[in-house]
Coordinates of C-alpha atoms and ligand atoms in Angstrom, one line a residue:
X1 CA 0.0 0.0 0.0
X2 CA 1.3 3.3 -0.9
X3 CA 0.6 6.0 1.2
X4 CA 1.8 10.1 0.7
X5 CA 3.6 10.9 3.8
X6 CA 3.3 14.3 4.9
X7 CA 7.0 14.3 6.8
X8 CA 9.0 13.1 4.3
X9 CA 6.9 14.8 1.7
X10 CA 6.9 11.7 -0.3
X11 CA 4.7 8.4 -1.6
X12 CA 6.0 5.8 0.5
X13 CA 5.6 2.1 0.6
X14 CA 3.4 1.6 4.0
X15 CA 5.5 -0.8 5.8
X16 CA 4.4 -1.5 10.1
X17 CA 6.9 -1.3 12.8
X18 CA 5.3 -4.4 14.0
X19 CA 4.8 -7.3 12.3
X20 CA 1.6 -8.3 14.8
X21 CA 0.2 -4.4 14.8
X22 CA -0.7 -1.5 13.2
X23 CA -0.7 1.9 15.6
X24 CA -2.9 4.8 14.3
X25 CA -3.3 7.7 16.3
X26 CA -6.2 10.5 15.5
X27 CA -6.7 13.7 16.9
X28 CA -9.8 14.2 17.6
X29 CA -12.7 17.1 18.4
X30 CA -12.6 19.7 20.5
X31 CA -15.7 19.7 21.8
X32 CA -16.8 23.1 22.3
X33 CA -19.4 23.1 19.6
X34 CA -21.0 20.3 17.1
X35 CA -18.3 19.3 14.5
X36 CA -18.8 21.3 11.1
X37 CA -19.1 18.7 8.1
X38 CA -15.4 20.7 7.1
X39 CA -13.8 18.6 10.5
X40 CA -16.2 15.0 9.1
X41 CA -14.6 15.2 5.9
X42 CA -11.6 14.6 8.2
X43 CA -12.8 12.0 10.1
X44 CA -14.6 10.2 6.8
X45 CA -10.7 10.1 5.6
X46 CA -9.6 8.7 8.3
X47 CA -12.5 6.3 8.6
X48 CA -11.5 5.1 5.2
X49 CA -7.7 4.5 6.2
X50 CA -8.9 2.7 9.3
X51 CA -11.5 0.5 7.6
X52 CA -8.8 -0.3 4.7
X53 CA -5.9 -1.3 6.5
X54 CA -8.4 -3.8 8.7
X55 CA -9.6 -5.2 5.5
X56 CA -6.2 -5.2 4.0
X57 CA -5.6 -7.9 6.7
X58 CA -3.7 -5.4 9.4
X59 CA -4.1 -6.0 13.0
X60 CA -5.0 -2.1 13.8
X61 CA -5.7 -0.3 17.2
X62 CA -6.5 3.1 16.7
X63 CA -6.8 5.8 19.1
X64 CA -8.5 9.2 19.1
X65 CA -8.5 11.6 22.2
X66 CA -11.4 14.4 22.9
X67 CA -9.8 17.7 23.3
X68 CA -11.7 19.1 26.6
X69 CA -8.9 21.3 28.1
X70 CA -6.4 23.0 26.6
X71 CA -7.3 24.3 23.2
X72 CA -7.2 28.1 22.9
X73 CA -8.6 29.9 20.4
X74 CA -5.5 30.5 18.5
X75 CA -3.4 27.1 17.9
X76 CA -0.4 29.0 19.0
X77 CA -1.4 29.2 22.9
X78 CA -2.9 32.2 23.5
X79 CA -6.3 33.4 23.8
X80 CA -8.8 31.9 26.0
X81 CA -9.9 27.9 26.5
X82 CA -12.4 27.0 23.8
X83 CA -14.1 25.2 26.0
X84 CA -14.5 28.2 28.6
X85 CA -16.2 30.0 25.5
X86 CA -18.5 27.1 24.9
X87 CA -19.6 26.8 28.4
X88 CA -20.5 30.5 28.6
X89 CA -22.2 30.6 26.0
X90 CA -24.5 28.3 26.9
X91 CA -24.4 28.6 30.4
X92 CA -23.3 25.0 31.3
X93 CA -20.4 23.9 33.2
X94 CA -17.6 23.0 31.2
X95 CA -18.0 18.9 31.7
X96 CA -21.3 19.5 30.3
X97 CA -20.4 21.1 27.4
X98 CA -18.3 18.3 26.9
X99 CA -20.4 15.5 27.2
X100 CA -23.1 16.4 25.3
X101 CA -20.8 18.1 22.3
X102 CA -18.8 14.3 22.5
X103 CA -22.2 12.4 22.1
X104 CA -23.1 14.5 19.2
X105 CA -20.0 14.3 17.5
X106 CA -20.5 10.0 17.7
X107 CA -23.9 10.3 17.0
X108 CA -22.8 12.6 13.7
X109 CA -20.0 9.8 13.0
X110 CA -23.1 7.1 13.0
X111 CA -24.8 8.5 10.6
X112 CA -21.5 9.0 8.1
X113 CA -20.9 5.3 8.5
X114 CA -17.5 6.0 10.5
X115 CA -16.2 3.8 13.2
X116 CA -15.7 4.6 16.4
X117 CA -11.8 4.1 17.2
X118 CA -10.9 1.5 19.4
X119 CA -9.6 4.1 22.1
X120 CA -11.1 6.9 22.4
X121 CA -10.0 9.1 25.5
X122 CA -10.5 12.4 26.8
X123 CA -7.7 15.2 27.5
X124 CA -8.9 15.9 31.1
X125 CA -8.4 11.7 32.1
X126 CA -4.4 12.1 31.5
X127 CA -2.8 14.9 33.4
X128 CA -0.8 12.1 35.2
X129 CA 1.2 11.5 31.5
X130 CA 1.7 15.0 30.6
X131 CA 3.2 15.5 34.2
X132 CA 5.5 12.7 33.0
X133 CA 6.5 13.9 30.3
X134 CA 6.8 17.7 31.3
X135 CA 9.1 16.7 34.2
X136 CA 11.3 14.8 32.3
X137 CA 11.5 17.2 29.4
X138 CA 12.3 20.1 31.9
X139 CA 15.4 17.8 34.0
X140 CA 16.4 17.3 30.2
X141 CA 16.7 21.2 29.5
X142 CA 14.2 20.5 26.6
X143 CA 11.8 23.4 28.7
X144 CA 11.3 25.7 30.6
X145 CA 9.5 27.8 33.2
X146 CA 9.0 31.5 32.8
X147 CA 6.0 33.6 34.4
X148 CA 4.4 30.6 36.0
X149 CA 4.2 28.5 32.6
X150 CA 6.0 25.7 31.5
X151 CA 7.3 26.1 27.5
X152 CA 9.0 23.7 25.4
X153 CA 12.2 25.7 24.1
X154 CA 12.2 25.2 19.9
X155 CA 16.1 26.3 20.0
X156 CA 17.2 23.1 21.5
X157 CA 15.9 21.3 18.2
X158 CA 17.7 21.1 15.4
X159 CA 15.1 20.2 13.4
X160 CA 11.9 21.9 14.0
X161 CA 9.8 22.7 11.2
X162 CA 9.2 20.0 10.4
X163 CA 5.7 20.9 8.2
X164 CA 6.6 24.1 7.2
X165 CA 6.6 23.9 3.8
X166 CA 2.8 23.7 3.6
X167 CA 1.5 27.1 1.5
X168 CA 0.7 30.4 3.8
X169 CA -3.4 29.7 3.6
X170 CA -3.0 26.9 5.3
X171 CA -0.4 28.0 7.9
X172 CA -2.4 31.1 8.6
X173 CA -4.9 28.9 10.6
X174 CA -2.4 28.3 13.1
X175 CA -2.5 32.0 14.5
X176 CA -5.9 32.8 14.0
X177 CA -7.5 35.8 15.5
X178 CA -4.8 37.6 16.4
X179 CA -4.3 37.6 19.7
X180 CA -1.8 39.0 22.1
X181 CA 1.6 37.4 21.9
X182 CA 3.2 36.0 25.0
X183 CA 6.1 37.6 26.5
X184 CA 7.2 34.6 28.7
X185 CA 8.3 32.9 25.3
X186 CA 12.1 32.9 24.9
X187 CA 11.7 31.9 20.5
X188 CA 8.8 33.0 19.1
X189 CA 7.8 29.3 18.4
X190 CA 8.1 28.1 22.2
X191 CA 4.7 26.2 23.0
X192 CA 3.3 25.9 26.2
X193 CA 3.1 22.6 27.8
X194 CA 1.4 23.3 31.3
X195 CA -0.5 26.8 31.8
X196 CA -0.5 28.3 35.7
X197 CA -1.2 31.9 34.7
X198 CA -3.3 33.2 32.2
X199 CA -4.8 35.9 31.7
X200 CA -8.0 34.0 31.6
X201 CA -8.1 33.5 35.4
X202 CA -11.8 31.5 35.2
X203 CA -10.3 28.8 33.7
X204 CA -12.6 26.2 35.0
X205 CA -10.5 23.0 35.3
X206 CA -7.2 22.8 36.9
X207 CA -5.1 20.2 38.6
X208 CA -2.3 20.1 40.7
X209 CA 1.3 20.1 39.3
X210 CA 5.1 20.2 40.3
X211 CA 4.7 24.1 38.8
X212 CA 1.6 24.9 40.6
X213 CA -2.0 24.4 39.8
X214 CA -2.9 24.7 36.4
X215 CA -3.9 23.1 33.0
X216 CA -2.0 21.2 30.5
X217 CA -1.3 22.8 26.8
X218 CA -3.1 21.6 24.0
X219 CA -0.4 19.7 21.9
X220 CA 0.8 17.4 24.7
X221 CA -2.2 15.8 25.3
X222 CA -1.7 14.2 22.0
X223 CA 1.6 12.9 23.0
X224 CA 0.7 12.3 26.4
X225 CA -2.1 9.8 25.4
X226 CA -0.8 8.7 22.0
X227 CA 2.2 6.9 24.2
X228 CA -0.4 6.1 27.0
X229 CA -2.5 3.3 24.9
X230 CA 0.5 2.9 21.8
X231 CA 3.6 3.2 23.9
X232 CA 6.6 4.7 22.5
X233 CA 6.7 4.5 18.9
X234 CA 3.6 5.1 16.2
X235 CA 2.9 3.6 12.3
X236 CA 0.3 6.3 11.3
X237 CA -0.7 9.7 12.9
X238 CA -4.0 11.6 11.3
X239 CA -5.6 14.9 11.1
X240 CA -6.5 17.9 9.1
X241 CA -4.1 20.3 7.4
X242 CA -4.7 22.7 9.7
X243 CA -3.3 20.5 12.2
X244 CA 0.5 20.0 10.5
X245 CA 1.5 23.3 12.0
X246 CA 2.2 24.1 14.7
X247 CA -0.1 21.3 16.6
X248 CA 1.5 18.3 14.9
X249 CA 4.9 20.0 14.7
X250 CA 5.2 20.6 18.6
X251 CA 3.6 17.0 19.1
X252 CA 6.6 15.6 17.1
X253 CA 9.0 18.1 18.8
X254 CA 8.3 17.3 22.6
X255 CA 7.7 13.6 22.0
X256 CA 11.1 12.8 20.5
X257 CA 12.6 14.9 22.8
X258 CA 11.0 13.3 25.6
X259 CA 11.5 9.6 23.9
X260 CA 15.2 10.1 22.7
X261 CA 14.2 8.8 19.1
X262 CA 11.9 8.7 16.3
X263 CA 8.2 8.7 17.6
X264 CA 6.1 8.1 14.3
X265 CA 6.8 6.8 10.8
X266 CA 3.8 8.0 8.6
X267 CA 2.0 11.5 8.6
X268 CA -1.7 11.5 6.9
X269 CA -2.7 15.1 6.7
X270 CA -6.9 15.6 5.1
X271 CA -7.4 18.7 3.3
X272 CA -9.6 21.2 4.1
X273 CA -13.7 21.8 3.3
X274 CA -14.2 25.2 1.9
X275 CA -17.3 27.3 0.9
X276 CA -17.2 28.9 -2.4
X277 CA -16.9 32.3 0.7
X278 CA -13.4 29.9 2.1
X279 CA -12.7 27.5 5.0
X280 CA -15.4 26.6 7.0
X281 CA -14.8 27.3 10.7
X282 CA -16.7 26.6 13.8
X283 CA -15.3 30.1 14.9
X284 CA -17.0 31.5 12.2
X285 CA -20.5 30.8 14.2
X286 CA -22.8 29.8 11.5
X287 CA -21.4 26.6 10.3
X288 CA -23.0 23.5 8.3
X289 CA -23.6 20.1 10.3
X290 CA -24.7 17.1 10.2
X291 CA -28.4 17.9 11.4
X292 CA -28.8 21.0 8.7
X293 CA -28.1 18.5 5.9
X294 CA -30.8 16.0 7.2
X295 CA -33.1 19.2 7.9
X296 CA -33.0 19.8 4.2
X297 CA -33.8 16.5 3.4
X298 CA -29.7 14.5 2.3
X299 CA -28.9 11.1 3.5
X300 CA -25.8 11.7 5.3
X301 CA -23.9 8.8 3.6
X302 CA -24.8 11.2 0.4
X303 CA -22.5 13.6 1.7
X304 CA -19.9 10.7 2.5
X305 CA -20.4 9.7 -1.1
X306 CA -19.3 13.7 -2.0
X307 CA -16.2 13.4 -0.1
X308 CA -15.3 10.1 -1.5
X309 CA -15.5 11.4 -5.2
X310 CA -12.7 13.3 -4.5
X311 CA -9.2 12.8 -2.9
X312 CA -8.1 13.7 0.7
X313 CA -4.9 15.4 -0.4
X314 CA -7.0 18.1 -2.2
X315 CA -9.6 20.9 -1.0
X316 CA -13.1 20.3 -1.8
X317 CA -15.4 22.8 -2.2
X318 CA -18.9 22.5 -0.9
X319 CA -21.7 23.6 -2.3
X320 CA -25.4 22.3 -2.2
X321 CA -25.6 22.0 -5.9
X322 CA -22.4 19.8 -5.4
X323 CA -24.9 18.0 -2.8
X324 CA -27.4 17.7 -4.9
X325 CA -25.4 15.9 -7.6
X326 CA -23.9 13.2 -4.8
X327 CA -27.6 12.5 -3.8
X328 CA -28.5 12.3 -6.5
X329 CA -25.6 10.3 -8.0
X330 CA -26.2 8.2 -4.0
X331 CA -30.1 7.3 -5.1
X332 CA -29.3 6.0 -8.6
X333 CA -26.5 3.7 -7.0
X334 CA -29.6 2.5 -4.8
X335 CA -32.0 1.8 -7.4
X336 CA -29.2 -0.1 -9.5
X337 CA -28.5 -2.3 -6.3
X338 CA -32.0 -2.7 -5.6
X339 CA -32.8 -4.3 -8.7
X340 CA -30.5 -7.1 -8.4
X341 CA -31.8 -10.1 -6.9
X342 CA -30.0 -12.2 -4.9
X343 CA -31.1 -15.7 -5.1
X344 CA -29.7 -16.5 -8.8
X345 CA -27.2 -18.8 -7.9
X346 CA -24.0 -19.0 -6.2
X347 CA -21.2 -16.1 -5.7
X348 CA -18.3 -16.9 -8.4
X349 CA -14.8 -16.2 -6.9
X350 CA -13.0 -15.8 -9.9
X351 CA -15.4 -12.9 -10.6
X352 CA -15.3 -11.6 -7.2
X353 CA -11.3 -11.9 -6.9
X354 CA -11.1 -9.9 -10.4
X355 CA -13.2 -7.3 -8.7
X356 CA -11.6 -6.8 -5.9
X357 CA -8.0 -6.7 -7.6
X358 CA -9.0 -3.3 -8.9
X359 CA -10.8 -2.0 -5.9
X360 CA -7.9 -2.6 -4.0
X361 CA -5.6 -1.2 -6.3
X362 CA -7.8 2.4 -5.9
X363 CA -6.9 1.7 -2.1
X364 CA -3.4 0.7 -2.4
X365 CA -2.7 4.2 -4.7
X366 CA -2.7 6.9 -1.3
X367 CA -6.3 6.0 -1.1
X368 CA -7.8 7.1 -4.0
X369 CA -11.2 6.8 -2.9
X370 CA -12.9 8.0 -6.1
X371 CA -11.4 5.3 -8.1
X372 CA -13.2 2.6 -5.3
X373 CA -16.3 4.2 -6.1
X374 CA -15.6 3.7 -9.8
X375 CA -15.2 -0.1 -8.9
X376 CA -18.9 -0.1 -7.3
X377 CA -19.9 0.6 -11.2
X378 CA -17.6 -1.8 -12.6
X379 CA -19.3 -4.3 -10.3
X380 CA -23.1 -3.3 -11.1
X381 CA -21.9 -4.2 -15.1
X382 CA -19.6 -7.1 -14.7
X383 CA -20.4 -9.8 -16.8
X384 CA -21.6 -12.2 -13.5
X385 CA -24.5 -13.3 -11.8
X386 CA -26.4 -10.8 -9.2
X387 CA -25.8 -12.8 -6.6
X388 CA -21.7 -12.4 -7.2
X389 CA -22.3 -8.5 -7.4
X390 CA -24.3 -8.2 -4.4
X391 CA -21.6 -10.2 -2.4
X392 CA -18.9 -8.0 -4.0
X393 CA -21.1 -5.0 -3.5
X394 CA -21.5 -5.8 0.3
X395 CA -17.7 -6.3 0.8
X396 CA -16.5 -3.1 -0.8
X397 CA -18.9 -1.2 0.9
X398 CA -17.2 -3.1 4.4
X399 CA -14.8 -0.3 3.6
X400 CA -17.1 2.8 1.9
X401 CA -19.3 2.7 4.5
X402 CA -21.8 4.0 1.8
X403 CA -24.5 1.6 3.8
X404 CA -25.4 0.2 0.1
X405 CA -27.4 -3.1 0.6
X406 CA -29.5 -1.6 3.8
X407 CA -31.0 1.0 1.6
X408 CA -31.2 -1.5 -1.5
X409 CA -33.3 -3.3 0.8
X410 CA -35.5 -0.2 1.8
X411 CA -35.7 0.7 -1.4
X412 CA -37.0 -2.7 -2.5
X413 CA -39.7 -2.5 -0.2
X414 CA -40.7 1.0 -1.2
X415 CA -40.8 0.1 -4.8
X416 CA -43.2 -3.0 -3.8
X417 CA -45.6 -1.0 -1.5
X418 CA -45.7 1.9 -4.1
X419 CA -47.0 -0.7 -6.7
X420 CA -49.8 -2.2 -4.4
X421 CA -50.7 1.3 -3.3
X422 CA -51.3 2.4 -7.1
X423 CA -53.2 -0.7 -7.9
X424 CA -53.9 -0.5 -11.0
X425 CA -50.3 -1.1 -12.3
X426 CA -49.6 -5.0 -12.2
X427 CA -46.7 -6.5 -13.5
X428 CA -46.6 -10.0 -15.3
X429 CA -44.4 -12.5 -16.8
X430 CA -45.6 -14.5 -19.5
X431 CA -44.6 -17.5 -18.2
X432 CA -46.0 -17.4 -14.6
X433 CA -43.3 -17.2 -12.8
X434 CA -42.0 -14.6 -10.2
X435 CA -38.3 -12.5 -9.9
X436 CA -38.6 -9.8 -7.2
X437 CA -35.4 -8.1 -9.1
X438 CA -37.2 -7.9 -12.6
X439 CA -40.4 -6.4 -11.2
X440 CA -38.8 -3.7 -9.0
X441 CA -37.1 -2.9 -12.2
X442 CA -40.3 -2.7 -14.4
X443 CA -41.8 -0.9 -11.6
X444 CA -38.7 1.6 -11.3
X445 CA -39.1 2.0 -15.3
X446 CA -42.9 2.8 -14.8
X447 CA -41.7 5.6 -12.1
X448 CA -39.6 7.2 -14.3
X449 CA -42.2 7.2 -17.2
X450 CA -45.0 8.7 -14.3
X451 CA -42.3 11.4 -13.8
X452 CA -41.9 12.2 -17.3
X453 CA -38.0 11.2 -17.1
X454 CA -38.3 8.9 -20.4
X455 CA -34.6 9.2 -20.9
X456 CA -34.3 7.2 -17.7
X457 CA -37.5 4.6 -18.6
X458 CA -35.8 3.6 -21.5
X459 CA -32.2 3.2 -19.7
X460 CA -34.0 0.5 -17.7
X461 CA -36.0 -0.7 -20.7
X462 CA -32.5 -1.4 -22.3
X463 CA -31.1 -2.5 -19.5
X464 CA -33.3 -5.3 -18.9
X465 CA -33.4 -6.2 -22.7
X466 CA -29.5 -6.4 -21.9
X467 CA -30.3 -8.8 -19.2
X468 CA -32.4 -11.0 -21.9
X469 CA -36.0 -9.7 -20.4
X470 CA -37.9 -8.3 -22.8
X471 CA -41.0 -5.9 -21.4
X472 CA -44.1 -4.9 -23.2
X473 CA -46.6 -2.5 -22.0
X474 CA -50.0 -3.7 -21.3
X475 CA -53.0 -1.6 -20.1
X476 CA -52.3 -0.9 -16.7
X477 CA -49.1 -2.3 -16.3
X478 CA -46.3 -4.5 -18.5
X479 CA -45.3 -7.8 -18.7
X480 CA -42.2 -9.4 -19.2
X481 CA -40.8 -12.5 -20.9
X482 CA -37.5 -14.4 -21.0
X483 CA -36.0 -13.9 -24.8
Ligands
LIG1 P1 -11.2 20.7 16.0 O1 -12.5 20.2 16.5 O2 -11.2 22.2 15.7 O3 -10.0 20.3 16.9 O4 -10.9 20.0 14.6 C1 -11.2 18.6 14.4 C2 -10.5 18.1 13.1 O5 -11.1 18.8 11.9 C3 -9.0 18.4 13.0 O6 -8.4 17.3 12.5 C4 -8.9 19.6 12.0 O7 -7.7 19.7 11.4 C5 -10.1 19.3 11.1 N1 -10.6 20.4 10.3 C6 -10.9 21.7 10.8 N2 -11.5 22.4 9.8 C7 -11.6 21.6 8.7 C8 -12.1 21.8 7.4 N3 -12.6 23.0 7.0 N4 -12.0 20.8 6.5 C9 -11.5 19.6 6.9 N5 -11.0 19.3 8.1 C10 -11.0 20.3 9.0
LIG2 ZN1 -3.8 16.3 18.2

């Protein structure tokens, strides 16, 4: 499997550092507010990596945190805790906003098909492992204490930036909102690792430390609880673009320093979701989520389907006539699968293996996801029997997550009850007998023709002649023979 690394700037041949496990670490919401579908399209790419590399055979723990302390709202420490804002605003406590902001964000990821990781932990359970790690950085002269804080000193590194090179849009988000800059720092890229002074004295959570009560900073808590369930080394860290710098730069910083080597070998970085107005922020206030889109009537694995069309390494831009054309693109995929029937025999490997050659090959090539939805249409006109294709269907979609077969099924039904509820339009084969598959497609042909989209009735029409069925139109309804 090839894979683009974002540290060595290169395509790179994914090879473990175990031969019994794969470590993947994700960083994860902060939950101050519901997750934007901009952060999902994240998490949908990720979701896709995880599924993959389990059915790629890989033995893979993965392990996301929940950022509920820490996060200010500029990624280069200052400002005030995201969280604290969140609370405020809606006058709850902070372990309230939490809570019900890290339910929504899993009960978002349900209905995008994506998996819950195998860990997931929140920032506020590990204080004990950024201790550890602060205290040994600081008797290693890797930090330092000024003004009541603890800061990781860049100039000991002689290799910091590491992601730098990523172009100045992208940086920018690092220092949003420009806020004060701190005078403690000694280089202007020191990070904080544990906060006892702020300027934000409300701060609502603070623990005990060998520097005095206070909070930990937002990058080591990605360290801190990466090496608490992986240990000391990592195959494959995740996140957004926005996260390369300076988050995931300081992560790579204190860990090796604190580790004395090389922490992790393979840096997947998801590009951004922009509005045709730019990035989509949850800063910004009004913000598109998960809910909206079912409020104006998608299927959230349409929007899935949108950011599979395109790859992770480049921005998509959303827009709801770009929606439109994935649900509607989404319901025709249905209707094809629905129309199969699954009872015509037995699955053919050969077929099957054929099929799957290519859709791993999309996989294998830095995920190219829209390829793997190309293979869904290769397997809807492969020259094999339905049942084959609804096998093969069902074990791509293991890793799509497009929920395929479900709504097949639904659809089915609909198609069935829509025909008794009309009545008058009966379907019959000339010979007597019965194929659920051949009547949902008559009955999806007569649809089409009600809605005046004869382009589409005669698609089917020739479809089914190209399945050997032959339909003729009868008063109120058709029949169908075998030719
Ligand atoms: P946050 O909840 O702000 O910590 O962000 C959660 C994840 O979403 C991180 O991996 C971010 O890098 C990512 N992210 C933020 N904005 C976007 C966007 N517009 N498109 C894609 N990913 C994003
Ligand atoms: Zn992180």
């Amino acid at each position: 499997m090839i894979l683009y690394n974002s540290a060595t700037r290169k395509r790179e041949e994914f090879v473990p550092n175990h031969p019994d496990i794969v470590k993947m670490y994700t960083c994860g919401p902060t939950v101050y507010h519901y997750a934007h579908i901009g952060n999902l399209r994240s998490y949908i790419m990720e979701d896709i990596l995880d599924r993959y590399l389990r059915y790629a055979g890989y033995n893979l723990k993965r392990v996301m945190n929940i950022t509920d302390v820490g996060h200010l709202t500029s990624d280069a420490d200052e400002g005030e805790d995201k969280m604290l804002k969140g609370a405020r605003r809606e006058h709850k406590t902070v372990m309230e906003i939490a809570q019900f902001y890290t339910d929504a964000f899993f009960s978002d990821c349900e209905k995008l098909g994506i998996r819950r990781p195998d860990v997931v932990e929140p920032a506020t359970n590990c204080i004990d492992e950024y201790i550890k790690i602060i205290t040994k950085l600081l008797d290693t002269g890797y930090a330092y204490l000024a003004g009541g804080n603890v800061y990781f000193d860049t100039s000991k590194l002689e290799r910091y930036y590491i992601f730098n090179d990523f172009n100045a849009e992208d940086l920018d988000v690092g220092v949003r909102e420009g806020v004060e800059e701190d005078t403690n720092k000694r280089n202007k890229n020191d990070f904080v690792l544990w906060f006892t002074k702020s300027k934000f004295e409300d701060q609502a959570l603070k623990w005990d430390s060998p520097w005095g009560v206070g909070y930990p900073g937002w990058h080591i808590e990605c360290s801190g609880i990466s090496m608490k369930h992986l240990g000391d080394d990592l195959d494959i860290h995740c996140g957004g673009i926005d996260n390369a710098f300076p988050h995931h730069t300081n992560e790579i910083a204190q860990s090796e320093s604190y580790l004395g080597h090389k922490w992790c070998n393979y840096w997947m970085h998801v590009y951004h979701l922009n509005t045709t107005g730019g990035k989509m922020s949850k800063s910004k206030g009004e913000f598109l989520t998960v809910s909206l889109l079912e409020e104006k009537g998608y299927d959230p694995r349409a929007y899935r389907l949108f950011c599979l069309q395109s790859h992770y390494r480049k921005s998509l831009v959303f827009s709801w006539e770009n929606l439109d054309n994935a649900q509607t693109t989404y319901n025709k995929l249905i209707a094809k699968i629905a129309a199969l029937k699954s009872d015509d025999g037995a699955v053919d490997n050969d077929a099957y293996a054929a099929l799957r050659q290519k859709f791993c090959a999309a996989l294998d090539n830095d995920l190219n996801t829209s390829l793997a939805v190309t293979a869904l249409y290769d397997v809807l006109k492969a020259k094999t029997n339905d049942a084959t294709k609804l096998y093969t269907l069902a074990d791509f979609d293991s890793v799509l997550s497009l929920d395929l077969i479900a709504k097949a099924d639904i659809k089915r039904e609909e198609l069935k009850k829509e025909a008794l509820a009309a009545g008058s339009f009966t379907v019959l084969s000339e010979s007597g007998e019965s194929d659920a598959a051949i009547e949902a497609q008559i009955l999806a042909r007569q649809e089409a023709k009600k809605a005046k989209n004869f382009a589409e009735a005669d698609r089917i029409r020739d479809e089914l002649k190209a399945q050997g069925i032959e339909v003729t139109d009868i008063p109120h309804g058709a029949k169908w023979r075998r030719i």
